[in-house]
mmCIF file of C-alpha atoms in Angstrom:
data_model
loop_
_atom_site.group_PDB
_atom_site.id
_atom_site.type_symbol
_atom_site.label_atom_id
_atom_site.label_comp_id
_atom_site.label_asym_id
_atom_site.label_seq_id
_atom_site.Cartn_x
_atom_site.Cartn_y
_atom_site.Cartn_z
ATOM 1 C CA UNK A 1 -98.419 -139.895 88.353
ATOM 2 C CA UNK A 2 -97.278 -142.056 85.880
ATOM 3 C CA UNK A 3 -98.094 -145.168 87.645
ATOM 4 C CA UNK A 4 -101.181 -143.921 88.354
ATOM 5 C CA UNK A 5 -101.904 -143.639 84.764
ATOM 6 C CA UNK A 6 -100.237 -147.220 83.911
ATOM 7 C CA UNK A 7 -103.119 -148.651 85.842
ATOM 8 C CA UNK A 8 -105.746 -146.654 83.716
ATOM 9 C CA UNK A 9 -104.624 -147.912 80.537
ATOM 10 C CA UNK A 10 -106.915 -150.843 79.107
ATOM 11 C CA UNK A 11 -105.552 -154.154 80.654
ATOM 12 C CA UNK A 12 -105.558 -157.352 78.391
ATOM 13 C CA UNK A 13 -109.762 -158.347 78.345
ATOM 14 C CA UNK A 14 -110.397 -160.736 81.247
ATOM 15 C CA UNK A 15 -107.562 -160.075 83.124
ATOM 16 C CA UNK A 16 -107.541 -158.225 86.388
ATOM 17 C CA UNK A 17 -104.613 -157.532 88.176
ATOM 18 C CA UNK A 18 -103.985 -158.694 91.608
ATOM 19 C CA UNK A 19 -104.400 -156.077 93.995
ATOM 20 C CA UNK A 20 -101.264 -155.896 95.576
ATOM 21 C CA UNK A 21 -99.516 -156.000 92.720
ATOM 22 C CA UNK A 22 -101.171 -152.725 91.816
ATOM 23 C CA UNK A 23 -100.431 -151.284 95.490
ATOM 24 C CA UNK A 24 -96.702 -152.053 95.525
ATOM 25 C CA UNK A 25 -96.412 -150.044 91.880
ATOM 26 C CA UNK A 26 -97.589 -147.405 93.783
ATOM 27 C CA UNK A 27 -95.745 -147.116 96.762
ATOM 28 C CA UNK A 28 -92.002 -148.026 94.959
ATOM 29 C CA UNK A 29 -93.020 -145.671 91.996
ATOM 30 C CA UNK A 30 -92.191 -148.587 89.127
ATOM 31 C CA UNK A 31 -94.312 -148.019 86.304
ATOM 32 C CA UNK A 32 -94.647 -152.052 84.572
ATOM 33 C CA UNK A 33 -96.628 -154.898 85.825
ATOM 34 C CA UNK A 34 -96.463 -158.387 85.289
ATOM 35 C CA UNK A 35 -97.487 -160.127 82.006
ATOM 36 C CA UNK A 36 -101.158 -161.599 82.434
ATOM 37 C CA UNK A 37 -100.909 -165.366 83.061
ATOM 38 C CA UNK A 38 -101.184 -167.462 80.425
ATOM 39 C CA UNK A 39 -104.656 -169.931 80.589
ATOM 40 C CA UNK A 40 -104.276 -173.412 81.500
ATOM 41 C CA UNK A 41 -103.766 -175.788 78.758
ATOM 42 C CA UNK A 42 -106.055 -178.783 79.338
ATOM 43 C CA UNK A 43 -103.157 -181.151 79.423
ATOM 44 C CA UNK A 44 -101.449 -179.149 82.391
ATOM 45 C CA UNK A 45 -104.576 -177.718 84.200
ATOM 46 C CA UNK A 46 -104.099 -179.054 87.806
ATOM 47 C CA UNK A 47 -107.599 -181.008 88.441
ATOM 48 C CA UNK A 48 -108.173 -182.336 92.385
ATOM 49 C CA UNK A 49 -109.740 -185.697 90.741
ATOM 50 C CA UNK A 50 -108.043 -189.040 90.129
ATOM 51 C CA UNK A 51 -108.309 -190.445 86.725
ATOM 52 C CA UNK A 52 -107.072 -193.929 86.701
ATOM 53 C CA UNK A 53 -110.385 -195.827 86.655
ATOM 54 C CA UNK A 54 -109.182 -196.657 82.860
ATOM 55 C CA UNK A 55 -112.759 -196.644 82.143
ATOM 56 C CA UNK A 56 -115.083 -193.331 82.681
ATOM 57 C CA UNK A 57 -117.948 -194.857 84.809
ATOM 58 C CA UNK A 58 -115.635 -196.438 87.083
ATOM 59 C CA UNK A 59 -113.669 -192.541 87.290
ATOM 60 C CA UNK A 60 -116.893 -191.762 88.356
ATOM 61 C CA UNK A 61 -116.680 -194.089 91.144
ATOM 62 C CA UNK A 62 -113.714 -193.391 92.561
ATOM 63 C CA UNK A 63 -115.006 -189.643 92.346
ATOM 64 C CA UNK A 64 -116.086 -190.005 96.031
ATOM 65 C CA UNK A 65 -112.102 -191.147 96.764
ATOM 66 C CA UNK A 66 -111.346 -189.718 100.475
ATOM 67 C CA UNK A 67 -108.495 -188.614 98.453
ATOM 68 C CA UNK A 68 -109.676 -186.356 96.678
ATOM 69 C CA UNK A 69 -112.472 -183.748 96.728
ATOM 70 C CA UNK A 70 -115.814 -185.481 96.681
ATOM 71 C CA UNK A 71 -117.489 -185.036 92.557
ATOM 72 C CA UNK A 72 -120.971 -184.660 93.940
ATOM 73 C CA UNK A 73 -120.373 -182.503 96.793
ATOM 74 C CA UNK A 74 -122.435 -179.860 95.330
ATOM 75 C CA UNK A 75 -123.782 -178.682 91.586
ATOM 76 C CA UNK A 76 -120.674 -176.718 91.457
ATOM 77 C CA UNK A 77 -117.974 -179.667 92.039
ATOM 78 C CA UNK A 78 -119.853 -182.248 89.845
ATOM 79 C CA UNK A 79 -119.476 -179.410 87.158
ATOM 80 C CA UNK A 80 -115.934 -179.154 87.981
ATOM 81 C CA UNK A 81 -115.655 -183.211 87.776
ATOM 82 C CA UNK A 82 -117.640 -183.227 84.326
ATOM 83 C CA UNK A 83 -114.856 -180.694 83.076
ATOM 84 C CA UNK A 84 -112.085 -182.686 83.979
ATOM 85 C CA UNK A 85 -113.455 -185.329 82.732
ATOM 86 C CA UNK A 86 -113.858 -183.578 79.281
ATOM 87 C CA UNK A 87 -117.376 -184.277 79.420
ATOM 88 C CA UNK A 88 -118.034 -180.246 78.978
ATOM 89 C CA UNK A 89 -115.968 -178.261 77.532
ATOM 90 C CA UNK A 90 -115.989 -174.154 79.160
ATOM 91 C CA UNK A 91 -118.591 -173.050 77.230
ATOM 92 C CA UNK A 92 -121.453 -175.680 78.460
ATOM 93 C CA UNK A 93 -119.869 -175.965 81.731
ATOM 94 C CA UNK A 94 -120.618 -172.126 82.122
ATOM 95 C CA UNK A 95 -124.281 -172.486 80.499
ATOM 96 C CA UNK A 96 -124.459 -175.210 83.062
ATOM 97 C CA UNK A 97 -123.495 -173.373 86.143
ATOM 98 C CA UNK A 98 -125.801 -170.222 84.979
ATOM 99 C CA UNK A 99 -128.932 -172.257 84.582
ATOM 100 C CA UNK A 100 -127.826 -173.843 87.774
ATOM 101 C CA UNK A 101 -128.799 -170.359 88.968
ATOM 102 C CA UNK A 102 -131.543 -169.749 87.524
ATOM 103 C CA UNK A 103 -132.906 -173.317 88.632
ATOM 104 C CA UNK A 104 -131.779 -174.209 91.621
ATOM 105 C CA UNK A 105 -134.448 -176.890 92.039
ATOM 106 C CA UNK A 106 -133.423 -178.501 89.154
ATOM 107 C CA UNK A 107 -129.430 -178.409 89.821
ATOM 108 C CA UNK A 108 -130.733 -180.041 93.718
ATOM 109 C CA UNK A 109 -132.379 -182.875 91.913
ATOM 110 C CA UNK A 110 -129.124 -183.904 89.099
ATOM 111 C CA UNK A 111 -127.205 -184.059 91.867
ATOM 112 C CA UNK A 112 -129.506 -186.438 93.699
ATOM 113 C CA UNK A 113 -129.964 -188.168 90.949
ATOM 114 C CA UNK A 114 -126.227 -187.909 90.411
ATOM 115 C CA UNK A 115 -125.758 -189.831 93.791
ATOM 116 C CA UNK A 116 -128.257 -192.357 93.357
ATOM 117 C CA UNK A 117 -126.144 -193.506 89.830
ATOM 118 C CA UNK A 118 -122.893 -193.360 91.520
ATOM 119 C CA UNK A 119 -124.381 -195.910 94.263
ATOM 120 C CA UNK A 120 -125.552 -198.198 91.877
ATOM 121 C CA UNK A 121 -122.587 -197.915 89.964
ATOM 122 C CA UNK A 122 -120.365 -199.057 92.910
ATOM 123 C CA UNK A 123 -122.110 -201.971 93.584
ATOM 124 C CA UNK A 124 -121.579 -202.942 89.849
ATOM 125 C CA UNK A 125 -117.919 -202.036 90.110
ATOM 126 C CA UNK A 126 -117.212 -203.766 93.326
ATOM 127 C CA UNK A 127 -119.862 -207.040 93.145
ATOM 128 C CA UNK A 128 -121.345 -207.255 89.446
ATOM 129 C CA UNK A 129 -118.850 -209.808 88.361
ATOM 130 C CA UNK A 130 -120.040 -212.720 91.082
ATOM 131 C CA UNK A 131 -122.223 -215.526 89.893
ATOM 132 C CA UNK A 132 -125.512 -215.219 92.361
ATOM 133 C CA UNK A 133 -125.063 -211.989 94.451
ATOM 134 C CA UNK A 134 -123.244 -210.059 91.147
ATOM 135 C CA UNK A 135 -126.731 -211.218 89.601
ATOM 136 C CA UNK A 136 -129.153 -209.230 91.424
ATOM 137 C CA UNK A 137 -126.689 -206.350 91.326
ATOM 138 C CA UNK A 138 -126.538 -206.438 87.586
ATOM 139 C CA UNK A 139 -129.828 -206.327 87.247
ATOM 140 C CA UNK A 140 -130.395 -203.869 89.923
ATOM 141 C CA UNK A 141 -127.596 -201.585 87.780
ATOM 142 C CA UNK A 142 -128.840 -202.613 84.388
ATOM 143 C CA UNK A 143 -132.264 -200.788 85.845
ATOM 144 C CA UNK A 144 -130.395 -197.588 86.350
ATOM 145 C CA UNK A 145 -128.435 -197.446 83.599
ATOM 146 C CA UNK A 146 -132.253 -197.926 81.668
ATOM 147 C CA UNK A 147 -133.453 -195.346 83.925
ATOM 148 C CA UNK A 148 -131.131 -192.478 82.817
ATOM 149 C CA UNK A 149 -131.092 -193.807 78.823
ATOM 150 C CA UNK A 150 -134.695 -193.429 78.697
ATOM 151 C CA UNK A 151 -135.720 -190.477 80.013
ATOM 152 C CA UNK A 152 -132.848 -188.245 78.108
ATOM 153 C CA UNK A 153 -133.189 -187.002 74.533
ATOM 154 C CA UNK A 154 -130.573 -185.276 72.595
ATOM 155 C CA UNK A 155 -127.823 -185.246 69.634
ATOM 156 C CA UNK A 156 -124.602 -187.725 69.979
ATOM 157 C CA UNK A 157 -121.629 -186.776 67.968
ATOM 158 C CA UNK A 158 -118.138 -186.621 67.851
ATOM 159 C CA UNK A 159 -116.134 -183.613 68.620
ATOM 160 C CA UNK A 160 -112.378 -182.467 68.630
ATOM 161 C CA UNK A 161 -110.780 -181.792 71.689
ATOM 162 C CA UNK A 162 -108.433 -178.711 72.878
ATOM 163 C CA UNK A 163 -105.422 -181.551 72.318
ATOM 164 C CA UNK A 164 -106.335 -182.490 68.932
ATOM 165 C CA UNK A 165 -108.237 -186.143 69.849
ATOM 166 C CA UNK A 166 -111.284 -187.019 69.190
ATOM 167 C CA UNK A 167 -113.973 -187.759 71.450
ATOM 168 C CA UNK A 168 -117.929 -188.808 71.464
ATOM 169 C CA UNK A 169 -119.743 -186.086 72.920
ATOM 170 C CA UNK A 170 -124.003 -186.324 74.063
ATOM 171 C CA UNK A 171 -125.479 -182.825 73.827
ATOM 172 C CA UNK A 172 -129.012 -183.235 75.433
ATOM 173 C CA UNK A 173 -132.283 -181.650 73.792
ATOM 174 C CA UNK A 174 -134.745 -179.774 76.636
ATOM 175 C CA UNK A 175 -133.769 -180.776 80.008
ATOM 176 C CA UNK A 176 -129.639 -180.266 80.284
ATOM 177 C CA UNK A 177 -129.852 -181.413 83.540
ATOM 178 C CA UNK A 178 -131.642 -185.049 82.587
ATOM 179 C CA UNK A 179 -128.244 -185.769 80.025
ATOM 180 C CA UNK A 180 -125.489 -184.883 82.621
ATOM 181 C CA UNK A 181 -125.024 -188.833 83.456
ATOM 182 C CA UNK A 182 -125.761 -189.868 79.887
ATOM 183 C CA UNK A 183 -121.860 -190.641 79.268
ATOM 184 C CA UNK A 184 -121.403 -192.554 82.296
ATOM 185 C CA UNK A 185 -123.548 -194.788 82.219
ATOM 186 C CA UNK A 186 -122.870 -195.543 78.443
ATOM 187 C CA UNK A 187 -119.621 -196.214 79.683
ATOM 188 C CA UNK A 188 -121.089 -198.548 82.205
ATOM 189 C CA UNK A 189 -123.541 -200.291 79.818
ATOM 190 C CA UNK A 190 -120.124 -200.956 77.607
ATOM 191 C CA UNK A 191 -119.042 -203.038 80.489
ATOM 192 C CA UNK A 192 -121.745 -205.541 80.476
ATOM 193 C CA UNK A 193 -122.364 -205.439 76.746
ATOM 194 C CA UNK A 194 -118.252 -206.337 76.162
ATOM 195 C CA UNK A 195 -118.064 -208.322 79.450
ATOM 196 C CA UNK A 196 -115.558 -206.297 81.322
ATOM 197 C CA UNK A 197 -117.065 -207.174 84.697
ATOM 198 C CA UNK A 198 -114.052 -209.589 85.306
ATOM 199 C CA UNK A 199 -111.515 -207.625 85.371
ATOM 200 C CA UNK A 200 -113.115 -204.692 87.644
ATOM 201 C CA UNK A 201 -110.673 -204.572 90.438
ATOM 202 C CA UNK A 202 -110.783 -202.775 93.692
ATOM 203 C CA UNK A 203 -107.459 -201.704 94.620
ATOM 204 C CA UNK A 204 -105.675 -204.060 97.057
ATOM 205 C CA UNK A 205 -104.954 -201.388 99.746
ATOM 206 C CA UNK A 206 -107.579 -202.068 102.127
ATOM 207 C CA UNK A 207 -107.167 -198.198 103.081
ATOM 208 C CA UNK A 208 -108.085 -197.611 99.483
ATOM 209 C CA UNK A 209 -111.943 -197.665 97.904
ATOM 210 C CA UNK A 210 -110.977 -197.056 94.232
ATOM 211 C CA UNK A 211 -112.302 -199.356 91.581
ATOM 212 C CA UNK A 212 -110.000 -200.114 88.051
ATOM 213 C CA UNK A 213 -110.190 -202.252 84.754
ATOM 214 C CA UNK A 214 -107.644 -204.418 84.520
ATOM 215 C CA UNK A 215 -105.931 -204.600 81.105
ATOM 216 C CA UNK A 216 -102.927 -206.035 81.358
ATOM 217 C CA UNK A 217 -102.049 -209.268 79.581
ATOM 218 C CA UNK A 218 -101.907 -211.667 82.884
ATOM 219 C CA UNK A 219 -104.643 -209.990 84.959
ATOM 220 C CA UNK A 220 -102.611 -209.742 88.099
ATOM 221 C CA UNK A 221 -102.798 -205.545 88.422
ATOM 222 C CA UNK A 222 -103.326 -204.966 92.666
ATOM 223 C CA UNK A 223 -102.731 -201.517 92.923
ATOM 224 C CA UNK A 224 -105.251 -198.531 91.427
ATOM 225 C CA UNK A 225 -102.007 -196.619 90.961
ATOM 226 C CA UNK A 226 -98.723 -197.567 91.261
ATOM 227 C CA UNK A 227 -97.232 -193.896 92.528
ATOM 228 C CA UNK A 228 -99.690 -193.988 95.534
ATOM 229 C CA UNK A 229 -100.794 -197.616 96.758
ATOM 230 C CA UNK A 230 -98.110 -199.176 94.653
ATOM 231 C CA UNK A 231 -95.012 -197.507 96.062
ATOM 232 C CA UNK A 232 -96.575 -197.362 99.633
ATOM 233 C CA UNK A 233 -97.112 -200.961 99.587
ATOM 234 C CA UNK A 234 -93.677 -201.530 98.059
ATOM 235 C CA UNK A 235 -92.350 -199.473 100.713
ATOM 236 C CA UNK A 236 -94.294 -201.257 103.275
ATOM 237 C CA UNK A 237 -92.888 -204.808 102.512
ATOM 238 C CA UNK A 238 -89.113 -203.236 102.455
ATOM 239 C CA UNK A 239 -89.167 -202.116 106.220
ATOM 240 C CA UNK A 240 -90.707 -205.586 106.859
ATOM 241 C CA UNK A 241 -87.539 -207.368 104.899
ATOM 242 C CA UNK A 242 -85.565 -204.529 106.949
ATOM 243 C CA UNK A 243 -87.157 -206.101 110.535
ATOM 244 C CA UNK A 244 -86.615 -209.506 109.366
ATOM 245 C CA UNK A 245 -83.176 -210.411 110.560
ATOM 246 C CA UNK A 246 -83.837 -208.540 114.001
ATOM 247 C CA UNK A 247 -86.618 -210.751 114.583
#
């Protein structure tokens, strides 16, 4: 009986506990529970997106990595993506998801229109920086990036994150849905204003489609991340030094 009333006693507010947890305090008569987990901090909240772009539109990119689970698989993952991307914080990603609801049409088209950007913004990443075909597709991407600046009204301003930094944040007047891209292709539109173009890299692992500014002093970065292409390739050219006397 007294278990039974440990589990009627108010429980700490938004915490449930598991169910079998509560079924096992039953049966072997123990009368305490575990503590309720502690929430994520942002800095150790596991996210199942890459973040080594260096720059947020070309994150964005590599958002469709076979690596990793696809940004604009639904409304509901490019939310997710957004998040990790401290782009929303919980509060707007929730009002985003619940007006997702309530307009499903609308939630459809962002994430068409979601698509379409990333598209554009690959061909940028991967062929802007060439003198005759990297023309066409910076025009072609300087039209998109127009396209989402001018139909999108709202506030800019700078907020303070969970961690204490600082970041610029775009809260968007009447249509939420129209200002969800706002960032990234501000981001993008950096990149031709500060002429960045050059030093877009795709990653030299022809197994790998991830994009990266290159920012170090010579210019000679190959990999998108050293713990993953890096150290396979590094690995690779050891069991070839490995064959060489055999052969």
């Amino acid at each position: 009986m007294r278990a039974i009333s440990r589990l009627a006693t108010p429980c700490t507010p938004g915490y449930a506990f598991p169910r079998m947890t509560a079924i096992s305090a039953l049966v072997e008569g123990t009368t305490s529970f575990p503590p309720p987990p502690a929430p994520p901090s942002p800095a150790t909240e596991r996210t199942p997106f890459a973040f080594i772009g260096e720059r947020l539109w070309l994150d964005f990119v590599n958002s469709d990595s076979a690596r990793s689970l696809d940004a604009l698989r639904d409304f509901e993952t490019l939310t997710v993506w957004l998040q990790a991307a401290t782009l929303l914080d919980t509060e707007r990603a929730l009002g985003m998801r619940r007006r997702a609801r309530e307009q499903p049409t609308g939630a459809a088209a962002a994430l068409v229109d979601a698509r379409r950007v990333r598209t554009a913004l690959r061909s940028l990443a991967e062929r802007g920086a060439g003198m005759n075909l990297g023309e066409q597709v910076r025009y072609e991407a300087l039209g998109e990036i127009n396209r989402v600046l001018g139909r999108s009204a709202g506030t800019r301003r700078v907020e303070r994150r969970g961690d204490g930094t600082y970041a610029r944040a775009f809260v968007p007047v009447g249509d939420a849905f129209a200002g969800l891209m706002i960032p990234i292709v501000e981001s993008a539109a950096d990149a031709l204003i500060l002429g960045e173009l050059p030093r877009v890299r795709r990653c030299a692992d022809i197994r790998c489609a991830r994009v990266f500014y290159d920012g170090t002093k010579n210019g000679r970065r190959r990999w998108c991340d050293m713990a993953t292409c890096g150290n396979r390739a590094k690995a690779a050219r050891h069991r070839q030094k490995l064959r060489a006397p055999a052969d």
